[in-house]
PDB file of C-alpha atoms and ligand atoms in Angstrom:
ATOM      1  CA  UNK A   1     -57.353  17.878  58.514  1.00 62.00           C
ATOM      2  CA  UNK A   2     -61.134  18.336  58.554  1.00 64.00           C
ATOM      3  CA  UNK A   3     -62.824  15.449  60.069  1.00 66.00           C
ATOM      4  CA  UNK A   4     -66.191  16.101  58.697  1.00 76.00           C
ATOM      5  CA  UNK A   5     -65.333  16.286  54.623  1.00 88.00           C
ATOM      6  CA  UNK A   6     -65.340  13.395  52.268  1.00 95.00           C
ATOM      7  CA  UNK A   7     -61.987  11.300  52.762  1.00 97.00           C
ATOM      8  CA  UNK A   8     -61.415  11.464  49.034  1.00 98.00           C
ATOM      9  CA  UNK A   9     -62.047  14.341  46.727  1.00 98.00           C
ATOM     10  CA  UNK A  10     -60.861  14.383  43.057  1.00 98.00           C
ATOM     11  CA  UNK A  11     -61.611  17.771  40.916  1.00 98.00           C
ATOM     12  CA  UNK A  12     -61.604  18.413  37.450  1.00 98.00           C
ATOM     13  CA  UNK A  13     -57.559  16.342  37.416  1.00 98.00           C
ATOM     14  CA  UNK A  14     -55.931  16.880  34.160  1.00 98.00           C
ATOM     15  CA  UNK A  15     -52.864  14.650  34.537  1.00 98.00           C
ATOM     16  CA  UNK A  16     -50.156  14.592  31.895  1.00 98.00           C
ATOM     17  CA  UNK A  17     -46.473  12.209  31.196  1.00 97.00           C
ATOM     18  CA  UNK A  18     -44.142  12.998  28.676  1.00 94.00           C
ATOM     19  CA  UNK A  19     -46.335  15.514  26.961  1.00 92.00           C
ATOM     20  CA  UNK A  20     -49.757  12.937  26.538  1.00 96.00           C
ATOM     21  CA  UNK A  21     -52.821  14.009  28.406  1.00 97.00           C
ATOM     22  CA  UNK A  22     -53.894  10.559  30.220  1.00 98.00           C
ATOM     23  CA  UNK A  23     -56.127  12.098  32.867  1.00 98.00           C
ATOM     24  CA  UNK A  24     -59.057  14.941  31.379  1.00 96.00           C
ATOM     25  CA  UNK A  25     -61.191  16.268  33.730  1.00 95.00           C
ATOM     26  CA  UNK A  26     -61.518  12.939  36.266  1.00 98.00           C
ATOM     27  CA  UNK A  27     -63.869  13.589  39.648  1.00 98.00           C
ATOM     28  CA  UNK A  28     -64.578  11.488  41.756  1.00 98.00           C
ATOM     29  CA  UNK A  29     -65.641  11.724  46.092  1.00 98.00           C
ATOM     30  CA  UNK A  30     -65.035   9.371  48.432  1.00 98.00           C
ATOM     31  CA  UNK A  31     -66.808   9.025  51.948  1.00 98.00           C
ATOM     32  CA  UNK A  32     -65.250   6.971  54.484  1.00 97.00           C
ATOM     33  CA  UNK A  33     -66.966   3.938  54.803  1.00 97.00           C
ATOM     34  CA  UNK A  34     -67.899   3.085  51.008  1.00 98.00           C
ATOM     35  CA  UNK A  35     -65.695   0.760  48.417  1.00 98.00           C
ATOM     36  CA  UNK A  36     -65.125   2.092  44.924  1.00 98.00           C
ATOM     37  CA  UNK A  37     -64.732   0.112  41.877  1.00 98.00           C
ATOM     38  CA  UNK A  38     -63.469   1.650  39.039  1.00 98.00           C
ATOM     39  CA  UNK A  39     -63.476  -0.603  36.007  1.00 97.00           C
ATOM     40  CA  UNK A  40     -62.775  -0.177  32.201  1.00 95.00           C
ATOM     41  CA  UNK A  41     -61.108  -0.701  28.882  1.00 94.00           C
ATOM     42  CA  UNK A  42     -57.306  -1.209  28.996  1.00 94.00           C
ATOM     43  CA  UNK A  43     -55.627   2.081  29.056  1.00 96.00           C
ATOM     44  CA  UNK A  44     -58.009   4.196  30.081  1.00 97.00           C
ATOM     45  CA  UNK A  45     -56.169   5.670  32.640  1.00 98.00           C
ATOM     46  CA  UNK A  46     -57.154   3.253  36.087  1.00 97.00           C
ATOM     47  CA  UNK A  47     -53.068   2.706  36.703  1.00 97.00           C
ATOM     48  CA  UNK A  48     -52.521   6.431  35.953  1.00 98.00           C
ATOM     49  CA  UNK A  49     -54.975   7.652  38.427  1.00 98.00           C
ATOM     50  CA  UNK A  50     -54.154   5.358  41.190  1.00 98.00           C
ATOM     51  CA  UNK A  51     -50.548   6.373  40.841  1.00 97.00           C
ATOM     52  CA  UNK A  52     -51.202  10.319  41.000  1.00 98.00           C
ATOM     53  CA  UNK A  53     -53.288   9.621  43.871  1.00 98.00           C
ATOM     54  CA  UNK A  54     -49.691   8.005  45.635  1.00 98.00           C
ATOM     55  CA  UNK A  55     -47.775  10.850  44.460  1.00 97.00           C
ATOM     56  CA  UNK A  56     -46.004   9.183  41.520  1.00 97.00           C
ATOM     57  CA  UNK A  57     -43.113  11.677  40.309  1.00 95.00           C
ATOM     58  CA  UNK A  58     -43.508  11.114  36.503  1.00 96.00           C
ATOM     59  CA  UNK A  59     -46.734  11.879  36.375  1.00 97.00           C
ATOM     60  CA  UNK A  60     -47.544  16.154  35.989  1.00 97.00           C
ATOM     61  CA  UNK A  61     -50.843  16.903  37.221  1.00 97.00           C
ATOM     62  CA  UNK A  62     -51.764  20.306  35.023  1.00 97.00           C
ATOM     63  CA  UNK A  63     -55.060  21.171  36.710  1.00 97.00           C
ATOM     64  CA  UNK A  64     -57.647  19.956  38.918  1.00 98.00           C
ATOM     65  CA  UNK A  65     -56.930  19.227  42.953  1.00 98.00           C
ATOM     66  CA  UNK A  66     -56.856  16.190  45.229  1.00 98.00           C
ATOM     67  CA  UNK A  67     -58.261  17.032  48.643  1.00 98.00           C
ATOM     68  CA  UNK A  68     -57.585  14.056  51.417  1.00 98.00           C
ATOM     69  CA  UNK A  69     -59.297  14.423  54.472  1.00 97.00           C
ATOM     70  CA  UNK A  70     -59.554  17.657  53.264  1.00 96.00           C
ATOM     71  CA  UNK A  71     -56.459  19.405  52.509  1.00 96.00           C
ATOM     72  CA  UNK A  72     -54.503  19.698  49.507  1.00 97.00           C
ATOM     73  CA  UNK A  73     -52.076  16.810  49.133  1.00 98.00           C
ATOM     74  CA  UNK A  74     -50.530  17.192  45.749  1.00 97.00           C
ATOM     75  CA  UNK A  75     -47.276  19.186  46.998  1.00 96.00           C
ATOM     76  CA  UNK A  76     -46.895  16.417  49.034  1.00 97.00           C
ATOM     77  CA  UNK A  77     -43.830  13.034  48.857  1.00 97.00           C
ATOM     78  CA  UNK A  78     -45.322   9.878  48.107  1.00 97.00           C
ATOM     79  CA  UNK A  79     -43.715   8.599  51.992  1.00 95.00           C
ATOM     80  CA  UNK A  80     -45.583  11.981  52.894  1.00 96.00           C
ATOM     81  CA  UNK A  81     -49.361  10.638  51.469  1.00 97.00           C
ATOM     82  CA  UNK A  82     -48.715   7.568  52.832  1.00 97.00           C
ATOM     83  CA  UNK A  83     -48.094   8.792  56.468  1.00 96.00           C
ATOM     84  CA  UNK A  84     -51.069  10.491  55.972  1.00 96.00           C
ATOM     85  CA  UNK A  85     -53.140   7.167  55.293  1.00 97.00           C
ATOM     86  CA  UNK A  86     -53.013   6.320  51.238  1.00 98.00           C
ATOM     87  CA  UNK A  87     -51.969   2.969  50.203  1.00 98.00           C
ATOM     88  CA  UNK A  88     -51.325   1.619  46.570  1.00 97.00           C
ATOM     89  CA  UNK A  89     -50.979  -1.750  46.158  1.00 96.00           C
ATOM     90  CA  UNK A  90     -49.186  -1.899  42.294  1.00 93.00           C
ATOM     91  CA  UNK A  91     -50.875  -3.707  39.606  1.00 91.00           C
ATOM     92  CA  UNK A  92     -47.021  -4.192  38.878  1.00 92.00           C
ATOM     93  CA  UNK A  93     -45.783  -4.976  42.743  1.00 94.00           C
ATOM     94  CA  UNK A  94     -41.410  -4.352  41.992  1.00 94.00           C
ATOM     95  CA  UNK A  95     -38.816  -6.931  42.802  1.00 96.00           C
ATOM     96  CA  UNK A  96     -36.716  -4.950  45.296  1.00 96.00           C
ATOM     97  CA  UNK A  97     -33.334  -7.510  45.458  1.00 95.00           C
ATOM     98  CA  UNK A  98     -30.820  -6.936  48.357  1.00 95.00           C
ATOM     99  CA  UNK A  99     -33.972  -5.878  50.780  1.00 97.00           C
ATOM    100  CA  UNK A 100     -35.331  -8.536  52.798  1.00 97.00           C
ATOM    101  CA  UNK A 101     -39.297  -8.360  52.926  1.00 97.00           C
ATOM    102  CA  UNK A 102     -39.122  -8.415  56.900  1.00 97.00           C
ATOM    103  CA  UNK A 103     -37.044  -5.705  56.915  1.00 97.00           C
ATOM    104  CA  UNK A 104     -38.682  -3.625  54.480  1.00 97.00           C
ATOM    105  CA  UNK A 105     -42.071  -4.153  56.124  1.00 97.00           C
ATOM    106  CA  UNK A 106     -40.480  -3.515  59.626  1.00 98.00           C
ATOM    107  CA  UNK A 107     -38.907  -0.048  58.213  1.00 97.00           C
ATOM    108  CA  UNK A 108     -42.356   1.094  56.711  1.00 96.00           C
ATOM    109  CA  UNK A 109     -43.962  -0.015  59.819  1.00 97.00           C
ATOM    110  CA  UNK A 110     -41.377   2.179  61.667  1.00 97.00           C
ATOM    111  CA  UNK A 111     -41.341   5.177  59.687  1.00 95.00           C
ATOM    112  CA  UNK A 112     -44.850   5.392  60.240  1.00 95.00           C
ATOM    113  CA  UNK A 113     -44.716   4.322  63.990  1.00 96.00           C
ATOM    114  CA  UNK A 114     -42.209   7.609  64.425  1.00 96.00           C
ATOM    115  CA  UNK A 115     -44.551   9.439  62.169  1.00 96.00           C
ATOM    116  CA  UNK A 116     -47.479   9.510  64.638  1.00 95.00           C
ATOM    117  CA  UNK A 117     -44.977   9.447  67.467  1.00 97.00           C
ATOM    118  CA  UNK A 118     -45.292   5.996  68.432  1.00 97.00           C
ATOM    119  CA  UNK A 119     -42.867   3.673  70.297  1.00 97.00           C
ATOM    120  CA  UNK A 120     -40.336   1.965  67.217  1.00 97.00           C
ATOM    121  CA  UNK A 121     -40.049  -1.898  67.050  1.00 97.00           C
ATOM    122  CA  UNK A 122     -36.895  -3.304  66.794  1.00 97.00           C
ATOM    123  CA  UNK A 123     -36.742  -7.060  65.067  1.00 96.00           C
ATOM    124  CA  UNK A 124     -37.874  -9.220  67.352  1.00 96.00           C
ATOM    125  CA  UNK A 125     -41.172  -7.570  68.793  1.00 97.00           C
ATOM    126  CA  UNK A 126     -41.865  -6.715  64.754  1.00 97.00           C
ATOM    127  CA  UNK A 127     -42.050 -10.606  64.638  1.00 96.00           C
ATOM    128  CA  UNK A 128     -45.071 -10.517  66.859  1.00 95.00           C
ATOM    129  CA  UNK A 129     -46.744  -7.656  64.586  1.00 96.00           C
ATOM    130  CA  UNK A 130     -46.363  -8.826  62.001  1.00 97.00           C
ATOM    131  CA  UNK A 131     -47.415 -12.883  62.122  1.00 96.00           C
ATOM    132  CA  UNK A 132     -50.625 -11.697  63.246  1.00 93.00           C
ATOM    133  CA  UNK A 133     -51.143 -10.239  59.827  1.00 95.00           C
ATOM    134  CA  UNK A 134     -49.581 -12.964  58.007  1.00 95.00           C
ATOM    135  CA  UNK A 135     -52.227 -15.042  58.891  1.00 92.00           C
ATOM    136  CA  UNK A 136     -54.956 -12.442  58.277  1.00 89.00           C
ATOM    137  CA  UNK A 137     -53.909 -13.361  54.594  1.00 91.00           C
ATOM    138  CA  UNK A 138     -52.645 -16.957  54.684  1.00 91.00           C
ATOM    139  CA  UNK A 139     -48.996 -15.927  53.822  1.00 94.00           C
ATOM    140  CA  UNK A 140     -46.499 -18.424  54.787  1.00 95.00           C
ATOM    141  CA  UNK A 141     -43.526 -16.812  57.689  1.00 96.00           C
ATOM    142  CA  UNK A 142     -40.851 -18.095  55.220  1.00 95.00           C
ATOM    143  CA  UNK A 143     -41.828 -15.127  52.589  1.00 96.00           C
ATOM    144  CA  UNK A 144     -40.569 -12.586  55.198  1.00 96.00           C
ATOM    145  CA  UNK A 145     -36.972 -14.206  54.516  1.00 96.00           C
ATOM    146  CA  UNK A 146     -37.186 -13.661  51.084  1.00 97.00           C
ATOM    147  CA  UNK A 147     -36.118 -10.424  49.234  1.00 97.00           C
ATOM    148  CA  UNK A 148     -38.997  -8.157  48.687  1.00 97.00           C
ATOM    149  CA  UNK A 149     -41.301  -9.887  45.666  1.00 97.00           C
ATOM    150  CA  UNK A 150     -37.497 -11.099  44.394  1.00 96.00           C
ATOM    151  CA  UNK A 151     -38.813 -14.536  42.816  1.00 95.00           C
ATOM    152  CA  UNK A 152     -42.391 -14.506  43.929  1.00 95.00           C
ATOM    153  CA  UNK A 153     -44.969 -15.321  41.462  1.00 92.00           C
ATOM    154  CA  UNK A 154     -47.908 -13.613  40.403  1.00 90.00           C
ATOM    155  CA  UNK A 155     -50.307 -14.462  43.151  1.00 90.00           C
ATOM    156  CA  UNK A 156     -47.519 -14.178  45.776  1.00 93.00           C
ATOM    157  CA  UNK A 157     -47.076 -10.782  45.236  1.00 94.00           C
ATOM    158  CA  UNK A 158     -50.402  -9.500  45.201  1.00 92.00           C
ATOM    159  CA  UNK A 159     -50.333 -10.680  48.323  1.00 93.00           C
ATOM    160  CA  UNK A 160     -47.828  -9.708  49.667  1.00 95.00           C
ATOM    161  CA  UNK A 161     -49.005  -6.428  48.517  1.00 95.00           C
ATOM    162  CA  UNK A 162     -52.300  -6.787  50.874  1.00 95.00           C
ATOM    163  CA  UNK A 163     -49.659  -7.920  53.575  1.00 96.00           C
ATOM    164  CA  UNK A 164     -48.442  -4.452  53.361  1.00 97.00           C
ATOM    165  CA  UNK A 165     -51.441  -3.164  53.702  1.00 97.00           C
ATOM    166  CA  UNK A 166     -53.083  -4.945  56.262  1.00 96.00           C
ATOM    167  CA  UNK A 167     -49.186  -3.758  58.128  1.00 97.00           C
ATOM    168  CA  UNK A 168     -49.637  -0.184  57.534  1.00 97.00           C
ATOM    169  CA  UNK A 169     -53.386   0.119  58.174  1.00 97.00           C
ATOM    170  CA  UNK A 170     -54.186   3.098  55.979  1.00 98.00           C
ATOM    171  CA  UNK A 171     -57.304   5.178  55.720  1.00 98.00           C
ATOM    172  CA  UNK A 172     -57.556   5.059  51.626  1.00 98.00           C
ATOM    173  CA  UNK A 173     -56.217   2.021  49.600  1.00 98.00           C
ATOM    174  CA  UNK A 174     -56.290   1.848  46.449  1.00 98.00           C
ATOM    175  CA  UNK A 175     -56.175  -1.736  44.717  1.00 97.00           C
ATOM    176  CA  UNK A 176     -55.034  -1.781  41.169  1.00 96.00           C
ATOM    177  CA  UNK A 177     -56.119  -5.216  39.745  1.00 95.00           C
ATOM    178  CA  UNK A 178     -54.774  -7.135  42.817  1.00 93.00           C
ATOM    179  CA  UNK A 179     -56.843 -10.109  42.009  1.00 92.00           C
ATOM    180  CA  UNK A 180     -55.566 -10.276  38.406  1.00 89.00           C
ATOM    181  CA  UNK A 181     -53.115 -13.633  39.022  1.00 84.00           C
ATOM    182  CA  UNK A 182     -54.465 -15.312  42.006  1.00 90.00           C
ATOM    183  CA  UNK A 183     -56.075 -18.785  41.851  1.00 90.00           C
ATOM    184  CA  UNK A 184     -59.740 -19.252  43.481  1.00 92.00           C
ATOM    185  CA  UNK A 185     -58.252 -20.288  46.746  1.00 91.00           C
ATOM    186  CA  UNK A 186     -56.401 -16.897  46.594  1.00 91.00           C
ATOM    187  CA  UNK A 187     -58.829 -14.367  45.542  1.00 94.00           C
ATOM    188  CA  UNK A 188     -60.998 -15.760  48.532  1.00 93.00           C
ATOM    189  CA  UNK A 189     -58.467 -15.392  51.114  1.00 92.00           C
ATOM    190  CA  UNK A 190     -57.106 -12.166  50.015  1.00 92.00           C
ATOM    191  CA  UNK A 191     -60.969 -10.999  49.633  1.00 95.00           C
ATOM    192  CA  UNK A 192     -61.327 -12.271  53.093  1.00 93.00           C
ATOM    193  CA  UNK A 193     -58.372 -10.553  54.234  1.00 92.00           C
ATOM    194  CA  UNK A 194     -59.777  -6.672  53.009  1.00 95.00           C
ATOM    195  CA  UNK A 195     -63.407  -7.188  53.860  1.00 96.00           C
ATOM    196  CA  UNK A 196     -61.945  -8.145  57.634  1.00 94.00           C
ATOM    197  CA  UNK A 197     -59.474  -5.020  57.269  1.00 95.00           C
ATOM    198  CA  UNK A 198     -62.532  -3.168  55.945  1.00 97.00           C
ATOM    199  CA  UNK A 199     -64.444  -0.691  58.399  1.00 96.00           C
ATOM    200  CA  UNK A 200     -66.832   2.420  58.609  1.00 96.00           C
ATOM    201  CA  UNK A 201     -63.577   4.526  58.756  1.00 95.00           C
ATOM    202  CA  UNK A 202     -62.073   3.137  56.082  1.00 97.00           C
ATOM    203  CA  UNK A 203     -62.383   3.184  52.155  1.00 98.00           C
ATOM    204  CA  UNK A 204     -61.302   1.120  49.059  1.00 98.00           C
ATOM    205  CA  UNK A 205     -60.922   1.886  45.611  1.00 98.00           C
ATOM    206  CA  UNK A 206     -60.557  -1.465  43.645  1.00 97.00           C
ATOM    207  CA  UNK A 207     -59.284  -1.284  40.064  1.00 97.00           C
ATOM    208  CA  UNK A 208     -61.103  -4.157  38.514  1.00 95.00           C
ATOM    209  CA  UNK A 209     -61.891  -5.853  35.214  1.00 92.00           C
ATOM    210  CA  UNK A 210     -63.292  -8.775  37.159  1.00 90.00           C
ATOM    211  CA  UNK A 211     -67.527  -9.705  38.651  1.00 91.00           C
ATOM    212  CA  UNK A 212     -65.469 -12.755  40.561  1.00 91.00           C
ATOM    213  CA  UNK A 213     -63.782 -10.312  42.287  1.00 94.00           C
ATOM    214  CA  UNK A 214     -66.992  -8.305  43.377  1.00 95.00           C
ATOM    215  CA  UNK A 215     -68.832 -11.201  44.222  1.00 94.00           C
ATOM    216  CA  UNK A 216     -66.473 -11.335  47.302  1.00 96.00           C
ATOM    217  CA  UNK A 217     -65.784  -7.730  47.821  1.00 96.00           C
ATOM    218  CA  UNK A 218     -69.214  -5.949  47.362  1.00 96.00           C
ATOM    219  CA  UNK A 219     -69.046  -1.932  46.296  1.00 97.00           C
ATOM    220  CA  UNK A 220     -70.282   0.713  47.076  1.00 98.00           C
ATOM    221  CA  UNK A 221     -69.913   2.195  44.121  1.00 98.00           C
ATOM    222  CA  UNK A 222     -68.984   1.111  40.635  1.00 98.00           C
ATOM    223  CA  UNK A 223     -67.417   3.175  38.043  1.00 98.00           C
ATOM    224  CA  UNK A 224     -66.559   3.021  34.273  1.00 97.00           C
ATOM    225  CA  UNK A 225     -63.197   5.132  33.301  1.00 97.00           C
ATOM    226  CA  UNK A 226     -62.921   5.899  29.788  1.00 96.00           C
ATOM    227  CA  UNK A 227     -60.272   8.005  28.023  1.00 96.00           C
ATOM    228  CA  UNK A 228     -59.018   9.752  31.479  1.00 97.00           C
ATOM    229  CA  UNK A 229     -62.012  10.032  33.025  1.00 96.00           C
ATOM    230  CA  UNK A 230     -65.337   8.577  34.497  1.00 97.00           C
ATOM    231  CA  UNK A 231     -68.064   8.257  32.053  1.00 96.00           C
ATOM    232  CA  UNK A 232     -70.800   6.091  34.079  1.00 96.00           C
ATOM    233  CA  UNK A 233     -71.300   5.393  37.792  1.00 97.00           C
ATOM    234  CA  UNK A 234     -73.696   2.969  39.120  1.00 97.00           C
ATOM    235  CA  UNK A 235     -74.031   0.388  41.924  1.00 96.00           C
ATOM    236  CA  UNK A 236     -73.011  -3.142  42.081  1.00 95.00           C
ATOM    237  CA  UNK A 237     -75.188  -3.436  39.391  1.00 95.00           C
ATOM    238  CA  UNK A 238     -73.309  -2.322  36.975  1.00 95.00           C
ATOM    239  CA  UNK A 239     -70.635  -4.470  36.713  1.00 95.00           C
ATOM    240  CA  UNK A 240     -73.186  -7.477  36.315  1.00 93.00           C
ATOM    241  CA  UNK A 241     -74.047  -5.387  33.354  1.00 93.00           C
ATOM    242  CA  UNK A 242     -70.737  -4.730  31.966  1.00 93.00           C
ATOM    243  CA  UNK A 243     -69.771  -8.401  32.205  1.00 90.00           C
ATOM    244  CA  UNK A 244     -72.328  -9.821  30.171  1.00 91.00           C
ATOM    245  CA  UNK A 245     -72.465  -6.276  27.408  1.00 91.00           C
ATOM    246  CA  UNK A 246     -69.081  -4.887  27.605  1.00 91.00           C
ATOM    247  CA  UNK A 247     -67.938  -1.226  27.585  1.00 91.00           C
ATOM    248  CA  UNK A 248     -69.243  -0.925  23.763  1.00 89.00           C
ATOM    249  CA  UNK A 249     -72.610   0.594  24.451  1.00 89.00           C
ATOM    250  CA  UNK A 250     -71.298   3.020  26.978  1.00 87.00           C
ATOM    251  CA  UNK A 251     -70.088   4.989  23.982  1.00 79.00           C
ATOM    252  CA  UNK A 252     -71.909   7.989  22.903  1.00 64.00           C
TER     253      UNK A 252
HETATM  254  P1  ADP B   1     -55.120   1.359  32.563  1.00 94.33           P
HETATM  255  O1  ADP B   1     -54.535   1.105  33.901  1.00 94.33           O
HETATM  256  O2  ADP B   1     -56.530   1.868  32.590  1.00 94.33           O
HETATM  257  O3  ADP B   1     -55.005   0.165  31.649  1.00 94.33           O
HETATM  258  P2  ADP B   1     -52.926   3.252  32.299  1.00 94.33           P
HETATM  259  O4  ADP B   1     -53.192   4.292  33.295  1.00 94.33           O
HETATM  260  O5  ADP B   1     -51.863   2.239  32.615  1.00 94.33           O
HETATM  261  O6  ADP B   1     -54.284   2.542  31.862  1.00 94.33           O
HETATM  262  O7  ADP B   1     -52.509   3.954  30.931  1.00 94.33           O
HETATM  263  C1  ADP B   1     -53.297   4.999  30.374  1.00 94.33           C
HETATM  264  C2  ADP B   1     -52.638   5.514  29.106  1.00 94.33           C
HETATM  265  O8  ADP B   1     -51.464   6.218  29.457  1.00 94.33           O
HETATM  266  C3  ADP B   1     -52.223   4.426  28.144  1.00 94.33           C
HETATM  267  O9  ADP B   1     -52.568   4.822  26.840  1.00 94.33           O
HETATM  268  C4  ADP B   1     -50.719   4.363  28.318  1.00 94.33           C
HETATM  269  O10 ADP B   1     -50.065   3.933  27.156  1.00 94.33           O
HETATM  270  C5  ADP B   1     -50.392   5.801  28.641  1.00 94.33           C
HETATM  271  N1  ADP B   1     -49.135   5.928  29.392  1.00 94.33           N
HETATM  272  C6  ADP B   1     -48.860   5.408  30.603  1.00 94.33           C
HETATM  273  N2  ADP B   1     -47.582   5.669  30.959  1.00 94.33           N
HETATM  274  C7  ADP B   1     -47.052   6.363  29.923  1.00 94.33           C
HETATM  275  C8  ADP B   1     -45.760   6.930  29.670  1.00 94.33           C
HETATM  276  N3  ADP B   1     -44.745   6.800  30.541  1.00 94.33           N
HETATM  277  N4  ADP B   1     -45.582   7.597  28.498  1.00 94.33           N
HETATM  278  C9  ADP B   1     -46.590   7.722  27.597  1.00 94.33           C
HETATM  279  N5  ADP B   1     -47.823   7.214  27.787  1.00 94.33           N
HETATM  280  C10 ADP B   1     -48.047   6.551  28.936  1.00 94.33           C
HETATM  281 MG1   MG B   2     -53.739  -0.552  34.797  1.00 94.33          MG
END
């Protein structure tokens, strides 16, 4: 771990499944302290990316090299990444049935407590944990009864996704459309939520097709991904400009 280099740093990935090149020469650095949105057409790869960044088995990664905080983590488990910091909330969050959501947030919380040899919770002092994040994103107590997602609609999900997050306080998370399916009321207390989890340690990359969403959340950065990798970078800007002209005249 090397405290001074870029929290993030993506080279020249190549990133194959089943035999189709997704991922083609993608770069991309990250300092701590700066938001990323990555925006673009449907299928060009966003999902993909954010999943090789979590360690996704299916996905072979046939050049290129992911540094976090800079060492190598691509040899590394997907529990091993996220020890380390890196947190994917799903654009897809799974139903997990037979696994209540407090107990599956009290295990992750756990496994990363013992990770950084810290004193386990057991149930009832996890209650205490975890309502103060509950209310850091409005979430009613009665979800933690419920089987993970099991049920849940859209919105709930997503944030019970940022729930997880705001549990597990990682270094790098990566947001893959999480405010595709909320209401108005939603997206602003779930954007509340990550700009209050959001410090100068910290960075975000937020998979995007949405200006509402970066009217709350303001990046850093913003990025267009085309075809497996990033063809345009720009500041907030950008997507202003992409909302009202589209990805069209990006092409060369
Ligand atoms: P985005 O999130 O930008 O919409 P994805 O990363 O989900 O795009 O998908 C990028 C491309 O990879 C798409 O063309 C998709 O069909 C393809 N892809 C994703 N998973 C698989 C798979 N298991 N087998 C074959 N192609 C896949
Ligand atoms: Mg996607």
């Amino acid at each position: 771990m090397n405290l001074n280099s870029p929290l993030l740093e993506v080279k020249n990935l190549e990133v194959s499944i089943n035999e189709n090149q997704i991922l083609n020469n993608l770069n991309l650095t990250i300092n701590k302290g700066e938001i990323h949105a990555i925006m673009g057409t449907n299928g060009s790869g966003k999902s993909t990316f954010s999943k090789v960044l979590a360690g996704h088995p299916a996905y072979s990664v046939i050049n290129g090299t992911i540094l976090f905080k800079g060492s190598n983590i691509l040899d590394l488990e997907p529990e091993e990444r996220s020890n380390l910091g890196i947190f994917l909330a799903f654009q897809y969050p799974i139903e997990i049935p037979g696994v209540s959501n407090e107990d599956f947030l009290r295990l992750a919380y756990n496994s990363k407590q013992k990770f950084y040899n810290k004193q386990e919770v057991d149930p009832i002092e996890f209650l205490g944990v975890i309502n103060e994040k509950l209310k850091s994103v409005d979430m009613n107590p009665a979800f933690l009864g419920r089987n993970v997602n099991e049920g849940f609609s859209g919105g709930e999900k997503k944030r019970n996704e940022i729930l997880q997050m705001v549990l597990l306080n990682p270094d790098l998370c990566i947001l893959d459309e999480t405010d595709s399916g909320l209401d108005i009321d939603a997206l602003k207390i779930i954007s509340n939520g990550i700009n209050n989890f959001m410090n100068s340690e910290k960075s975000i990359i937020l998979i995007t097709h949405y200006q509402r969403l970066l009217d709350y959340i303001n990046p850093t950065y913003v990025h267009v991904m085309q075809e497996g990798k990033i063809i345009k970078t720009g500041s907030a800007e950008l997507a202003k400009e992409l909302e009202s002209k589209g990805y069209e005249w990006l092409k060369n």
